[in-house]
Every structure is written in C-alpha cells, then in structure tokens.
Coordinates of C-alpha atoms and ligand atoms in Angstrom, one line a residue:
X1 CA 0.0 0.0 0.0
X2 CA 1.0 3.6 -0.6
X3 CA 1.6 5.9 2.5
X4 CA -1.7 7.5 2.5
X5 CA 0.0 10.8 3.2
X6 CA 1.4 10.8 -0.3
X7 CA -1.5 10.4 -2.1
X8 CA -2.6 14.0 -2.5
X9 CA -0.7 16.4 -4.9
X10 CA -0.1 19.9 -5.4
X11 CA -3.6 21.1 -7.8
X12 CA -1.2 22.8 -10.6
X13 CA 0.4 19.2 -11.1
X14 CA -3.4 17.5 -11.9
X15 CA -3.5 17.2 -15.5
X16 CA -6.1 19.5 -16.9
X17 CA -8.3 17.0 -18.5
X18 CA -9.4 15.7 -15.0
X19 CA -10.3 19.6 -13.5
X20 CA -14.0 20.6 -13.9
X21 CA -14.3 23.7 -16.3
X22 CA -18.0 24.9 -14.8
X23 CA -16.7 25.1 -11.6
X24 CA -16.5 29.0 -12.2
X25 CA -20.1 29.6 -13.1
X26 CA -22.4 27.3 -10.9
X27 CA -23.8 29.2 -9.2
X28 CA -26.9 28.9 -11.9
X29 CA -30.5 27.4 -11.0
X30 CA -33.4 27.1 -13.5
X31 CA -37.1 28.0 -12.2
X32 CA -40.2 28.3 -14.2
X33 CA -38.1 28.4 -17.7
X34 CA -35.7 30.9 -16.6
X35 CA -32.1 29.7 -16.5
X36 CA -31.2 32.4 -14.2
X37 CA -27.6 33.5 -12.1
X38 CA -27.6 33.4 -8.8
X39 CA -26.9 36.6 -7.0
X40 CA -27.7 35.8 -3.3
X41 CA -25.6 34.0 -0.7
X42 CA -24.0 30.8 -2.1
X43 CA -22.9 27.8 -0.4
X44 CA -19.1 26.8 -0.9
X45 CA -18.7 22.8 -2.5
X46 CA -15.7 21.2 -0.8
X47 CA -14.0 18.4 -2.4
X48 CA -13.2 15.4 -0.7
X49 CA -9.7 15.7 -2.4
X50 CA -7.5 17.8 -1.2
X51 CA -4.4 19.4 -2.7
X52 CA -1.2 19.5 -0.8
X53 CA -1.7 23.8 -0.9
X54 CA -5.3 22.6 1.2
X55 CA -4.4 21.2 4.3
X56 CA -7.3 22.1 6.8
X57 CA -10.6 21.3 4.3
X58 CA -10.5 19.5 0.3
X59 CA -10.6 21.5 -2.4
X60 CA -13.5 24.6 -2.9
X61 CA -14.6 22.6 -6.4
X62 CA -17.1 25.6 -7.0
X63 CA -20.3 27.0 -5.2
X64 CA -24.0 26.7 -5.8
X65 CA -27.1 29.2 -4.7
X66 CA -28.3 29.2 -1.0
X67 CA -32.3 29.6 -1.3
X68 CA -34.6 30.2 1.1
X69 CA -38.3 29.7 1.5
X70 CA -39.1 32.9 -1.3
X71 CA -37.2 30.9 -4.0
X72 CA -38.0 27.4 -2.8
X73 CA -42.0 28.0 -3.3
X74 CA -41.6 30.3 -6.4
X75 CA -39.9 27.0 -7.7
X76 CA -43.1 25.5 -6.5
X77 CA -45.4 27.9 -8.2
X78 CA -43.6 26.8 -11.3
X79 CA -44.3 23.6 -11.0
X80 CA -47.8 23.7 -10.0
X81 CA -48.6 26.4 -13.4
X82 CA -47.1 24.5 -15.6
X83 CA -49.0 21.3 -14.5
X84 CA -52.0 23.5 -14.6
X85 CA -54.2 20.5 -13.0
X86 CA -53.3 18.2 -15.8
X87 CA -54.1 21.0 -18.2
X88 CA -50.6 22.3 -18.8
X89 CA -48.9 22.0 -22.2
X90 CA -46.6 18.9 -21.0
X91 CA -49.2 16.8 -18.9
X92 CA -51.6 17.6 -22.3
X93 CA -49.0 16.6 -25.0
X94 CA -49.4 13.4 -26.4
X95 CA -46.8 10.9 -25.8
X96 CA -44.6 11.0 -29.3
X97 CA -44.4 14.7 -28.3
X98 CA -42.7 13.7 -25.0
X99 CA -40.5 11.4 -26.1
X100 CA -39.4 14.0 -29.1
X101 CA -38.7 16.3 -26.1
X102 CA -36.4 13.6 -24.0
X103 CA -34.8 12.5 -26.9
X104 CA -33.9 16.7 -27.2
X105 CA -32.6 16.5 -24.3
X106 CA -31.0 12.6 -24.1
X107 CA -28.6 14.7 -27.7
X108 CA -27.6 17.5 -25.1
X109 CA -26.7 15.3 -21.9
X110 CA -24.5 13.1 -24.3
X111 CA -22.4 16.5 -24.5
X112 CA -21.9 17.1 -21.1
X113 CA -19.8 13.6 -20.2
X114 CA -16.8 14.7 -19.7
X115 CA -17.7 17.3 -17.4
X116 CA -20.3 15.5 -15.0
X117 CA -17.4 12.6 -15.0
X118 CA -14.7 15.6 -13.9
X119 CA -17.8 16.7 -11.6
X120 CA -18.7 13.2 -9.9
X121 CA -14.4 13.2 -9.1
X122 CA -14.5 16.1 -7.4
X123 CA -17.4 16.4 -5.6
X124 CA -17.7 13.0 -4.9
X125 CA -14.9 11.3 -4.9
X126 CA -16.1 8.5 -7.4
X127 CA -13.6 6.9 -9.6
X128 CA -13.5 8.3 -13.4
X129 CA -13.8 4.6 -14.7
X130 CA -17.4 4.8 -12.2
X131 CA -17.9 8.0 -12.8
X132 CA -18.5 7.2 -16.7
X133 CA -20.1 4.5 -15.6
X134 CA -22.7 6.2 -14.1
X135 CA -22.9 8.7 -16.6
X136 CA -23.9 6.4 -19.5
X137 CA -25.7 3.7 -17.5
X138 CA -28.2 6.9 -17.1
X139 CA -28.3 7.7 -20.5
X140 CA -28.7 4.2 -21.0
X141 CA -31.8 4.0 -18.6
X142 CA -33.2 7.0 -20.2
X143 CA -32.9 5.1 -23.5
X144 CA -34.9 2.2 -22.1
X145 CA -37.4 4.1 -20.2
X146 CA -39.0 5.7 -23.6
X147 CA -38.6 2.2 -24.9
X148 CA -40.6 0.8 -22.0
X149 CA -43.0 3.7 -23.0
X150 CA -43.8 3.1 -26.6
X151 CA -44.4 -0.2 -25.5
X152 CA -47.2 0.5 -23.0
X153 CA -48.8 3.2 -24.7
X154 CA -49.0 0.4 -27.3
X155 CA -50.6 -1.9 -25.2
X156 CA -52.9 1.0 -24.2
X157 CA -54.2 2.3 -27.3
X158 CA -56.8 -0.5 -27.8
X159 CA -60.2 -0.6 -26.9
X160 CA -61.2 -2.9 -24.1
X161 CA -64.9 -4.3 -24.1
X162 CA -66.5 -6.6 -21.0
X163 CA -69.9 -6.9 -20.1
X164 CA -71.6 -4.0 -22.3
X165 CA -68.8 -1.1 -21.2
X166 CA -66.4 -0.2 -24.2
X167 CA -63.5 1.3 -22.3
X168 CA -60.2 2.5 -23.4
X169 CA -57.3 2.4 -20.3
X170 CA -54.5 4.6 -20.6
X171 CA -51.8 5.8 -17.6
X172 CA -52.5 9.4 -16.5
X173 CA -49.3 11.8 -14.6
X174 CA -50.4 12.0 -11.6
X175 CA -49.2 16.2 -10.8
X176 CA -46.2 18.0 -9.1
X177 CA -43.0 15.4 -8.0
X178 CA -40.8 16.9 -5.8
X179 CA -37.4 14.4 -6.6
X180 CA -34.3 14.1 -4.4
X181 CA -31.5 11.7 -4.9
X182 CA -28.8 10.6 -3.1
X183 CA -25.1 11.5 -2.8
X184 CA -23.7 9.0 -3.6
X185 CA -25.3 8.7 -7.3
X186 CA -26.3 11.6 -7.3
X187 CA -27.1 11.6 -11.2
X188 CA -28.2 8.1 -12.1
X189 CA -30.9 7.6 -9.1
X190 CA -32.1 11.3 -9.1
X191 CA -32.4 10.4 -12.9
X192 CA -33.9 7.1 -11.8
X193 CA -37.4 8.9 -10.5
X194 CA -37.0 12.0 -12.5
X195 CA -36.7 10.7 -16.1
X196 CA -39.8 8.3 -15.8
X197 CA -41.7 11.4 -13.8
X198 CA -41.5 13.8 -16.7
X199 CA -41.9 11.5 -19.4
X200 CA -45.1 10.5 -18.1
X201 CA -46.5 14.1 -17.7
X202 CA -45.8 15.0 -14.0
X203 CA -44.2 18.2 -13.5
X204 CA -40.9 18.2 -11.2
X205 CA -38.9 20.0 -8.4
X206 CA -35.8 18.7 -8.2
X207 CA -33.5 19.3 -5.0
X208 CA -29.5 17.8 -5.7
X209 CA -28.0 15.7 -2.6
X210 CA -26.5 17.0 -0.3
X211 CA -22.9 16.6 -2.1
X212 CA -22.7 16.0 -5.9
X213 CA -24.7 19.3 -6.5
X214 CA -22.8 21.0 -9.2
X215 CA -22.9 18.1 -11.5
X216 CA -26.3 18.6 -12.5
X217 CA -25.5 21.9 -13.2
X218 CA -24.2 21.4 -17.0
X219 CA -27.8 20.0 -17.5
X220 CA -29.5 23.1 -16.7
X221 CA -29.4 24.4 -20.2
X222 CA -30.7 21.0 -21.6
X223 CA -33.7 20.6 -19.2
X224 CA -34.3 25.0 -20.3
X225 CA -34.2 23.8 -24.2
X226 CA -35.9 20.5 -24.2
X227 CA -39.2 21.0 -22.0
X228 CA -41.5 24.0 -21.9
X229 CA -41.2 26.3 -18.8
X230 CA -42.0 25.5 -15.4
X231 CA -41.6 21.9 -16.7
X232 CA -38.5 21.6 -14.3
X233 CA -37.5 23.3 -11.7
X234 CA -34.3 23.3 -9.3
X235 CA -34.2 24.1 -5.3
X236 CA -30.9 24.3 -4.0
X237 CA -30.7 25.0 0.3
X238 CA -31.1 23.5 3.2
X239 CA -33.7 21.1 3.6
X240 CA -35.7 23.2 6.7
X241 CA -35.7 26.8 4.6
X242 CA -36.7 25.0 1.2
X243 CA -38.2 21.0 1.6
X244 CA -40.6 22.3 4.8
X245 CA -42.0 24.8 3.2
X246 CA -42.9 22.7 -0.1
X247 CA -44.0 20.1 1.6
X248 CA -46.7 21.9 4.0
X249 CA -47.9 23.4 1.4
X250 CA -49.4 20.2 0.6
X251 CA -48.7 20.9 -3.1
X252 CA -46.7 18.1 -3.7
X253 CA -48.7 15.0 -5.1
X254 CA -45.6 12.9 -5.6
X255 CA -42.6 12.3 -3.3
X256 CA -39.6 10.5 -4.8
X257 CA -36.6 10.4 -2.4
X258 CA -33.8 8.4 -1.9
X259 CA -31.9 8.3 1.1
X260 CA -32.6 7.9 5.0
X261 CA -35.6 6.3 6.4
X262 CA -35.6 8.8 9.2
X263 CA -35.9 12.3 6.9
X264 CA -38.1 10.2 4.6
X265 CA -40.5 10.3 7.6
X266 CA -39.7 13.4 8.4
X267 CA -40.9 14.6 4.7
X268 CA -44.0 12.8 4.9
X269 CA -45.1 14.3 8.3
X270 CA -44.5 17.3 6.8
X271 CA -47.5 17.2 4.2
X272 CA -50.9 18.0 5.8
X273 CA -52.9 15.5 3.5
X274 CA -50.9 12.1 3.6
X275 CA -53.2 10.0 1.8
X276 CA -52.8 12.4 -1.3
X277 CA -48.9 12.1 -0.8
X278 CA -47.4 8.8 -2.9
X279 CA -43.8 8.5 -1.8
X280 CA -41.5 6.4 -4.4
X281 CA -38.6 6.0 -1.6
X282 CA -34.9 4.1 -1.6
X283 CA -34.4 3.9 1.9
X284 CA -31.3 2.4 4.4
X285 CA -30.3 -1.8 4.1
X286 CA -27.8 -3.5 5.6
X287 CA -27.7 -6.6 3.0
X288 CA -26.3 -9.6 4.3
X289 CA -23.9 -12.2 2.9
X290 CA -24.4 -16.0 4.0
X291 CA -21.4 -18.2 3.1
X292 CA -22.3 -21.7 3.3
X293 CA -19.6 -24.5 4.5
X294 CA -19.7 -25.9 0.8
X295 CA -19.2 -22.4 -0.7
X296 CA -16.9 -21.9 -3.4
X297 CA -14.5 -19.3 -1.4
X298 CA -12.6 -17.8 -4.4
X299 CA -16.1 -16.9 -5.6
X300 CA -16.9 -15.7 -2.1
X301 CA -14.3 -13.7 -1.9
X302 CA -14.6 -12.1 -5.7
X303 CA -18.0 -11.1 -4.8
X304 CA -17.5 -10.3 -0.9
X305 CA -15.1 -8.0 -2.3
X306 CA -17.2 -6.4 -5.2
X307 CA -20.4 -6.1 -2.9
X308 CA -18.9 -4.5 0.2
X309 CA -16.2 -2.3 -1.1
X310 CA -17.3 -0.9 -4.9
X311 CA -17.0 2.8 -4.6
X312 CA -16.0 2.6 -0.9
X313 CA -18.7 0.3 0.1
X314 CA -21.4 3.7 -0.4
X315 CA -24.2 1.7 -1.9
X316 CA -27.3 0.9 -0.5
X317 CA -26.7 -2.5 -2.6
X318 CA -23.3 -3.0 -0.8
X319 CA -22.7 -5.9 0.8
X320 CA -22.8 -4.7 4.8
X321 CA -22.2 -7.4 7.1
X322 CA -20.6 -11.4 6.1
X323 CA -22.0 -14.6 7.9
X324 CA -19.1 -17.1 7.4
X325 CA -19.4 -21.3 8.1
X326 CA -16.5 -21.6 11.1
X327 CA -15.4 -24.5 8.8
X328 CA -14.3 -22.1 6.0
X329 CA -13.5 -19.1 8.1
X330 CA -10.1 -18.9 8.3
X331 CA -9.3 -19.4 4.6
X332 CA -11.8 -17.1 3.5
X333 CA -10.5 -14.1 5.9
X334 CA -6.6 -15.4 4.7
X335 CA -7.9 -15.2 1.1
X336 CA -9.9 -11.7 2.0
X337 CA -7.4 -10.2 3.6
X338 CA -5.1 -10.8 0.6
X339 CA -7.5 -9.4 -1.8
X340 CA -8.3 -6.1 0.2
X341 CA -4.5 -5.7 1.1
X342 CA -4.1 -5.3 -2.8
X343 CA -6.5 -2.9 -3.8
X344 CA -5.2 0.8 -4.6
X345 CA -5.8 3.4 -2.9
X346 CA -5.5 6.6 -4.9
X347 CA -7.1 10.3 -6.5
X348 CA -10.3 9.1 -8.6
X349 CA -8.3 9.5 -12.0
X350 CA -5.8 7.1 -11.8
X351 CA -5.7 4.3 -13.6
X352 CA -6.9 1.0 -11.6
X353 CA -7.7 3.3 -9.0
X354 CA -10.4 1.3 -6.4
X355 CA -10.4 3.2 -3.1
X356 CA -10.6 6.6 -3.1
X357 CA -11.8 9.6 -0.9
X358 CA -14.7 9.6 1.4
X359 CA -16.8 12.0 0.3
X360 CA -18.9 12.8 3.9
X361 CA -16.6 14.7 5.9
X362 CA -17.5 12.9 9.3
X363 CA -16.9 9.5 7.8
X364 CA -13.6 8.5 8.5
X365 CA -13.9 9.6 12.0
X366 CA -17.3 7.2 12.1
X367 CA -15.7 4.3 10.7
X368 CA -13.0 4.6 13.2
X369 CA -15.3 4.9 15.7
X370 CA -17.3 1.8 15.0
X371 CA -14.3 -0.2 14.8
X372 CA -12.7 1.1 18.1
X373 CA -16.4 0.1 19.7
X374 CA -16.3 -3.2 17.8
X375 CA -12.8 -3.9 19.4
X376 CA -13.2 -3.2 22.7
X377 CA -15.7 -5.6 22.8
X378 CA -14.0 -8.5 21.0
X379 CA -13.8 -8.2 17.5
X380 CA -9.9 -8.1 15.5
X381 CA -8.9 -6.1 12.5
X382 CA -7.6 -8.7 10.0
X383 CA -5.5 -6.9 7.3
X384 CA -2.7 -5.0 8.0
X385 CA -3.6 -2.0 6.7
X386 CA -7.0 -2.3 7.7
X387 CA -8.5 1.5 9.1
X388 CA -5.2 3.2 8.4
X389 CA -6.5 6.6 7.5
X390 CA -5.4 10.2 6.2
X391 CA -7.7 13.2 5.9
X392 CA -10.3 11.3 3.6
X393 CA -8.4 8.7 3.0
X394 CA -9.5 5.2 4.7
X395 CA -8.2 2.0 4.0
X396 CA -10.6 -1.3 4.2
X397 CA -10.4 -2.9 7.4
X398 CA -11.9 -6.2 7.9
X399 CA -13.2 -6.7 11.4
X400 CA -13.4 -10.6 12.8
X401 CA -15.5 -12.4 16.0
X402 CA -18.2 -9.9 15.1
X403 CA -21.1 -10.0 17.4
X404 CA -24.4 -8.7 18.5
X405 CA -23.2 -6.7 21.3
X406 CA -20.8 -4.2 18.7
X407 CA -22.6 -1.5 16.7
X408 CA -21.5 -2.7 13.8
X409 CA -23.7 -5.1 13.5
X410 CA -27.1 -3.5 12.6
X411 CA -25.5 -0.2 11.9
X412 CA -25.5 0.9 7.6
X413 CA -21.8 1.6 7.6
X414 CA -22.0 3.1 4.4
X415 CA -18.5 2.6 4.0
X416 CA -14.9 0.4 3.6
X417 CA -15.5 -1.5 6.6
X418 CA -16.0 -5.7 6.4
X419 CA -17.2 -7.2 9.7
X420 CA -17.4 -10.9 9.2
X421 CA -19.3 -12.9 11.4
X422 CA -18.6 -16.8 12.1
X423 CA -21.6 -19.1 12.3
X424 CA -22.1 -22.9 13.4
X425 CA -26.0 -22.8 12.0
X426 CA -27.4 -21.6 9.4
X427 CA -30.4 -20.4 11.2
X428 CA -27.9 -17.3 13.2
X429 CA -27.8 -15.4 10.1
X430 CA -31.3 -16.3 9.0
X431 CA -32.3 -15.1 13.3
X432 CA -30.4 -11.7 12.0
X433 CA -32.3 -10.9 8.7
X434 CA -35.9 -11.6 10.1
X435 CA -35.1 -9.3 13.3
X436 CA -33.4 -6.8 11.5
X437 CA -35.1 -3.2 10.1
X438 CA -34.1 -3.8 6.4
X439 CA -35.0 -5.6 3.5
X440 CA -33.6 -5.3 0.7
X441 CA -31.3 -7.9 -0.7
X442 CA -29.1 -11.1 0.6
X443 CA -26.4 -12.7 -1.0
X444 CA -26.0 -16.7 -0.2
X445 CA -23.2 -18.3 -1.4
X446 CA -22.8 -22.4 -1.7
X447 CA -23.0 -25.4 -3.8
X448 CA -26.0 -27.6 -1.8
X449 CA -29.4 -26.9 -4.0
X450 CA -30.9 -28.6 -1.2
X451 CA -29.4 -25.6 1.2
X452 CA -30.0 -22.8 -1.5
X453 CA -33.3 -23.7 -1.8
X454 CA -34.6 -24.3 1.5
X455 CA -32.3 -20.5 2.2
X456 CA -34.2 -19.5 -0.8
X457 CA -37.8 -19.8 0.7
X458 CA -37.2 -18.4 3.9
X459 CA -35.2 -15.1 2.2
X460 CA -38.0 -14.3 -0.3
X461 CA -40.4 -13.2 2.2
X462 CA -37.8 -11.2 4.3
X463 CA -36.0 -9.2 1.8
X464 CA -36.9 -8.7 -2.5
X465 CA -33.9 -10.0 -4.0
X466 CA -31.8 -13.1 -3.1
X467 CA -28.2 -13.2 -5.1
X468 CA -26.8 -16.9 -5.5
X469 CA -23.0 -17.0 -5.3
X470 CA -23.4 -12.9 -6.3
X471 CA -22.8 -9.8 -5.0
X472 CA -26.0 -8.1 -4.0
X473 CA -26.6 -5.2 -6.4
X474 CA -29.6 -2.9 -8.5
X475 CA -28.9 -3.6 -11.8
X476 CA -29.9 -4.9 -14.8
X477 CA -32.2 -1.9 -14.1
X478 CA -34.6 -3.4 -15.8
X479 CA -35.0 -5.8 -13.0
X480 CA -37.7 -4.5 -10.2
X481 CA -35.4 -2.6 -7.2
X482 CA -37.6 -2.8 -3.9
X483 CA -37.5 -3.1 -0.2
X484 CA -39.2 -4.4 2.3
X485 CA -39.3 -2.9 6.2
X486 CA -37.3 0.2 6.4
X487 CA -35.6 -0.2 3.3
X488 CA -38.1 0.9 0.4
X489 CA -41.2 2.5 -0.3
X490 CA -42.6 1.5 -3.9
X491 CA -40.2 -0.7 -6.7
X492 CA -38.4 1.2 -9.3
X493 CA -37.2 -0.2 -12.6
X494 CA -37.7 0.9 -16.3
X495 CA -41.0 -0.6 -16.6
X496 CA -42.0 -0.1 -13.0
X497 CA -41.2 3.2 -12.5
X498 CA -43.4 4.1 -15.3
X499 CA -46.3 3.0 -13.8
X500 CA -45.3 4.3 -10.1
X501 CA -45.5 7.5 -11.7
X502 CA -48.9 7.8 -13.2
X503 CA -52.1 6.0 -12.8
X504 CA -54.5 3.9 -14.7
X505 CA -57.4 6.2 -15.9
X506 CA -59.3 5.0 -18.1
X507 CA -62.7 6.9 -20.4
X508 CA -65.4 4.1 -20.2
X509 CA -69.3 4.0 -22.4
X510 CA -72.1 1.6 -22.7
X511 CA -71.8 -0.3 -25.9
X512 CA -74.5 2.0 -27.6
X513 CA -74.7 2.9 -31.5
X514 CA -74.7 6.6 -30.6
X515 CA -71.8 5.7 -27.8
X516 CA -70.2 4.0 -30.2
X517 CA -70.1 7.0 -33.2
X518 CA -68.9 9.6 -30.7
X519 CA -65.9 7.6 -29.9
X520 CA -65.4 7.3 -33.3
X521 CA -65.1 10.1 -34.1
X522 CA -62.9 11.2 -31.7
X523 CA -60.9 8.8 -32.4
X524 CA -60.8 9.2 -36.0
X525 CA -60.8 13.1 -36.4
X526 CA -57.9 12.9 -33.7
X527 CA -59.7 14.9 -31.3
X528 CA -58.4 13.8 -27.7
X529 CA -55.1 13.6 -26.9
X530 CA -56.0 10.5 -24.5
X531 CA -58.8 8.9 -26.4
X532 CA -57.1 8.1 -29.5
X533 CA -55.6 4.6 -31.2
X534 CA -52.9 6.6 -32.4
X535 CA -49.1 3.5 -32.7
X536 CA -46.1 4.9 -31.6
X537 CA -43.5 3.4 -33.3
Ligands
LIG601 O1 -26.9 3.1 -3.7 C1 -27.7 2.2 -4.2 C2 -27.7 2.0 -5.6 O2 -29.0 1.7 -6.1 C3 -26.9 0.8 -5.9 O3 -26.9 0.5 -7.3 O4 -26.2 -1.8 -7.0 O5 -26.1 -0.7 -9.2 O6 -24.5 0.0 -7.4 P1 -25.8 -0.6 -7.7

C-alpha cells in the first residue's frame, strides 16, 4: 500500500483534463423556464480531495445558490402552473411529443460527459472509470425508459370491451413530484425517478444531494431547451428553509426520495394531507452475505469484495455485514485479507484506482469509531492496513468475532469496513435478517441446492432480492429494485417506475350505436389527446 499521506498532490500538477471547467459559473438554477444566475448568498462545494496547498478542508470545487423559502416556493409555483391540474402544455401533449422532447434532451446530456465525469471526481470522490459509468448507464436507462414507453402506450391504445362497457385504459401523470437523490449517485438515481416522472407528464422540483450538487448543473441548459417552462424546476438549500416549506404546502402529489428512512419520515409528516402524498422512496439496508460450508471461497471472496467495497462500500446495494461457516473461516478471511490488502488506494483519475476519498466529511472519523467500539468488545482487524487513515483517506479494514453486542452489527456503515461474522448454524444469520429493520437484498453463497433452496424460501419473504453466489446489487435496471421494512417505499425499474408514476385512468361508455359514433369520431378526427388509437412506433 502507498503511504496514504502521499496520495494527495499539489492542484497545478493535476492534469487539466481531470479539473472541472464549470466550476467557475455554478452558481446557476433554473425555475419556471428561466435559466437564471444566482446573486444571493452561495454555499461553498468542498472536495473530498485535497491538494497539498489545502491542508485544513479538500478543495473549494465551486459553489452553488443558497435559497430560502421565497425561491423554494416560487420554484413550486412553477411547478404547480405549468401542470395547470393536468391542463398544462406537457401533462396535455401526447406521448410522441414527449419522447421527441427527451430524446432533445438525451442529444444535449450526451455533450456534457466529460464534465459531469470531472464533476462526480471532485465532488464525490467516485472513480473516473465509475464516474462514466454512471454517466452512461443513465443515458442508457433513459434510452430504455421511452422504450418501455412506446411499448405501453401500445398496449394502451386499444379498446377494451366486458360486459356491455367499451372502455379505453390509458396511464394518466399524476401532478407535481418533488425528486431528491442521493449523494452518492447523485445523477443516475435522481435520474432514476425523475426521467420516468416527466416523461409520463408529472411536472418536477428537483432538489440535488447533499454533495454532488454541481454536477447537475451542466444539465440546466438542456432541461431549459428540451421541455416547456416550469416543466423543471431546481431548489438548491437547506432542507428546513426549502423542503418544509414545499412540503406543507401540501402541493406536492408525488414524493420520490432516496436516502434515510428517518428524513423520509420526516418529509412525509410534513405534508398536511398524507393519503394524497405517494412516496417512491430508496431507503437504508444492511444486506447480508451468508457463506455456506460448501461455498466456493474464491467466488466468495470475488463477490464479498465487489459487494462491500465498490465505490468505498457507499451503496445501499453494498454488501454490509458477512456470515461465514466456522469450517471455512479462516481461509476465507486469509484469502480476503489478501484481496483487500491489494486494492489501490488513490485520486479518482488514476488508472486502476479502487479506493478513493470519502466523500462525507464525518466518515472516517465514524468508521473509526465503530471499529474502536467493535474492538473493545472482542472483534480483531484482519488486514494489516485495515482503518489506516489520512484526511479522507481510509483504507478497508476487515473486522473478525463480530457479534451482536458491537454496533457494527445492525448499523449501515455506508463505507470500507467488512465485519465478518462466524456461524455454526445456518439459522444465526437467517435469526439476523428476520429481526433486523431492512429488507432489501441477501447474498448466499454455496453449492448444496438442497441448502440454496430451502435459504431460498425463507429469504424471499424477508427481503426482495436473493443473489446466488453474487454480489448483491440494483442492476440490470430493468430488474424490479424494492424493499421491504425500512428499506423501500414502492419498486423502481424501467418498466415499474413508469407505472409508479402515473395511474391507470381510463374513459369508459355503454356499448350503444350513438356511444359508439362519438368515440369514433374522436378517435378518428384525432380529437383527444388521451382517447385516440394513435401506434407509436
Ligand atoms: O446506492 C444504491 C444503488 O441503487 C446501488 O446501485 O447496485 O447498481 O450499485 P448498484
């Protein structure tokens, strides 16, 4: 391993290529069709990197507006005219019209890789390699979603008859979606909810995370040229001066968040008419790995690795606590320990780069802390280098004799920490996933169908996706992406996401001659937008 305190460099000897150009003018929002410049008080964006000229706080990447309530519910207004109770020019336009407008703005994005990739190093701390990863796995998803569309507008431009009632079923938007995503994809999963949102006619606020704002910025322009005003609308703040606010004004008709369980129900509290509220929500997991006596432990390890420590273990996918047969356990932590011991440690841009800053300030100090509890109450650090740490800078550690008593154990780490724990039966990891808060996923890994299978059954009904000898993760993202418990409010996927975002409506007649003229002639003089047979191809 490097020394850690080597790792940062002077910024005049980063090569240019890797240095956001934007970073001058952010400070730019985009409300009710006006891509305006932000003259008020801004809020300073600190890298998680820092240069060897910055040695008490990372780099000042760039700075973004500081709203308060005034702008937060003019942004509202926006949102709420230009949906103009369904009556607005995007929730009326027909679907070709929308996709014509995504596909506008799908052209523009594609320009702006290079700088959201700079942006999601600096502000973030993701990898370049993951950083264009997530950039065209969006564009990608936005790809698939007006796919998905086509298809069920398709399937909904027939006419259904059953028992005298001629009916024709189409998906309506549903009004004003307030989106927030999380840090630490801060494009893809706000883009996740807010892609299928607009395309299906809702009108949007979105508010950034809480770090990776400025990325989003280069897609200001595109949103301003690709979808009439008001359309989309940006809140930048802090969450009591600009989220409250929207929220009580009960305004909102659609939540999407991802992140915490805990200001998820804070958000909903906020809204004075719940039962109009629907909340799309990511929320916290602690997804288990169970690795069976018989388990292939190269695989296990592979995987193991992948699951808890891709992009510093910050995933709600990652892999957050291992259950290991005491048969196997001593290979797998020797073969573990090997594995982690060789991963680089390094600035986001260089090549085979896989751990690099932690981009929540507090982090290294809470990782440190859960280990020194986990410790003094029995557990080991296995690697050498494991916790070793330098401003933002943390390396793996993997933490043995894990138990109950440590905080560790049900707490989402959300970062490069491994705590293994060693089982005799099968049911003490299956005890920990039904009396844990989260849902989510499981990984079990083994050879025994019999095992799997029986695993299999009991896993199903306690979390929504179980991963045979594979890392726990989201994607294909055509796959449904859920939770049960704490961890998820509503499934997301192209297909699913659609749907979560609209809702069936449907124009309905008795089967009479003179129903049956009137529809016909709206439908063949192309006079509703809704009630029509029109294909999209
Ligand atoms: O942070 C949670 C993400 O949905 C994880 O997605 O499994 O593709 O990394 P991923």
């Amino acid at each position: 391993m490097q020394y850690l305190e080597k790792i940062f460099q002077p910024y005049g000897s980063i090569p240019e290529n890797f240095i956001p150009q934007t970073a001058k003018f952010t400070s730019k929002y985009l409300i009710n069709g006006k891509l305006g410049e932000w003259h008020g008080d801004l809020h300073q964006v600190i890298s998680p990197i820092f240069t060897t000229e910055d040695e008490e706080h990372g780099h000042i990447v760039g700075a973004y507006p500081k709203m308060g309530t005034t702008e937060a519910l003019a942004a509202l207004e926006a949102a709420v005219k230009a949906y103009n109770h369904g009556y607005g020019e995007w929730p009326s336009m027909s679907i070709g019209e929308r996709i014509n407008c995504m596909k506008k703005f799908i052209f523009m994005m594609k320009q702006q890789r290079e700088e959201i990739a700079r942006l999601l190093m600096w502000e973030i701390g993701k990898s370049l390699t993951d950083s264009y990863k997530e950039f065209d796995r969006t564009i990608e998803y936005i790809k698939d979603t007006i796919e998905a569309l086509k298809d069920l507008d398709r399937n909904s431009s027939r006419f259904t008859i059953s028992e005298g009632i001629l009916a024709q079923i189409r998906r309506a938007p549903l009004g004003v979606v307030l989106c927030m995503g999380p840090f630490n994809y801060p494009l893809n999963e706000t883009f996740t909810t807010l892609i299928p949102a607009l395309i299906m006619g809702n009108t949007i606020l979105f508010k950034p995370p809480k770090l990776g704002v400025l990325l989003l910025t280069p897609l200001l322009n595109a949103f301003h040229e690709a979808f009439p005003a008001g359309v989309v609308n940006t809140i930048y703040g802090r969450g009591k001066e600009v989220i409250t606010p929207i929220m009580e004004s009960g305004k909102v008709d659609v939540l999407a968040f991802i992140g915490s369980s805990k200001v998820a129900d804070l958000l909903k509290k906020e809204h004075p008419h719940p039962h109009r509220l629907k909340c799309v929500l990511g929320l916290d997991a602690k997804n288990p790995a169970i690795i069976l006596k018989d388990a292939d432990i190269d695989t296990a390890v592979k995987e193991t690795l992948l699951g808890s420590l891709s992009f510093n273990g910050q995933r709600c996918t990652a892999l957050k606590i291992i259950f290991v047969h005491e048969s196997i356990v001593e290979t797998y932590l020797k073969k573990l320990s090997e594995a982690v011991e060789n991963l680089k440690i390094g600035l986001p841009w260089e090549d085979g780069v896989n751990i690099t800053p932690l981009a929540e300030a507090g982090k290294p100090d809470y990782l440190a802390e859960l280990i020194s509890d986990a410790v003094s109450k029995g557990a080991s650090i296995v690697n050498p280098n494991g916790g070793k740490r330098y401003k933002s800078l943390f390396f793996p550690a993997i933490l043995r004799n894990v138990n109950d008593s440590m905080n560790i154990y049900r707490e989402e780490q959300f970062g490069p920490v491994i705590p293994v724990v060693t089982f005799k039966n099968v049911n003490e990891p299956l005890n920990y996933v039904i009396g844990s808060n989260y849902g989510q996923q499981a990984s079990i890994f083994g050879k025994d169908s019999g095992q799997i299978a029986h695993l299999i059954d009991i896993l199903v009904n306690q979390v929504c996706r179980v991963n045979i000898n594979a890392q726990c993760q989201r994607g294909p993202d055509i796959f449904p992406f859920t939770g049960r418990k704490d961890s998820a409010e509503g499934t997301l996927s192209v297909s699913d996401a659609l749907r979560v975002f609209s809702i069936r409506t449907l124009v309905a007649t008795k089967e009479t001659d003179l129903n049956k003229s009137i529809l016909t002639e709206i439908v063949k003089d192309n006079k509703s937008k809704f009630l029509n047979t029109d294909f999209i191809f």
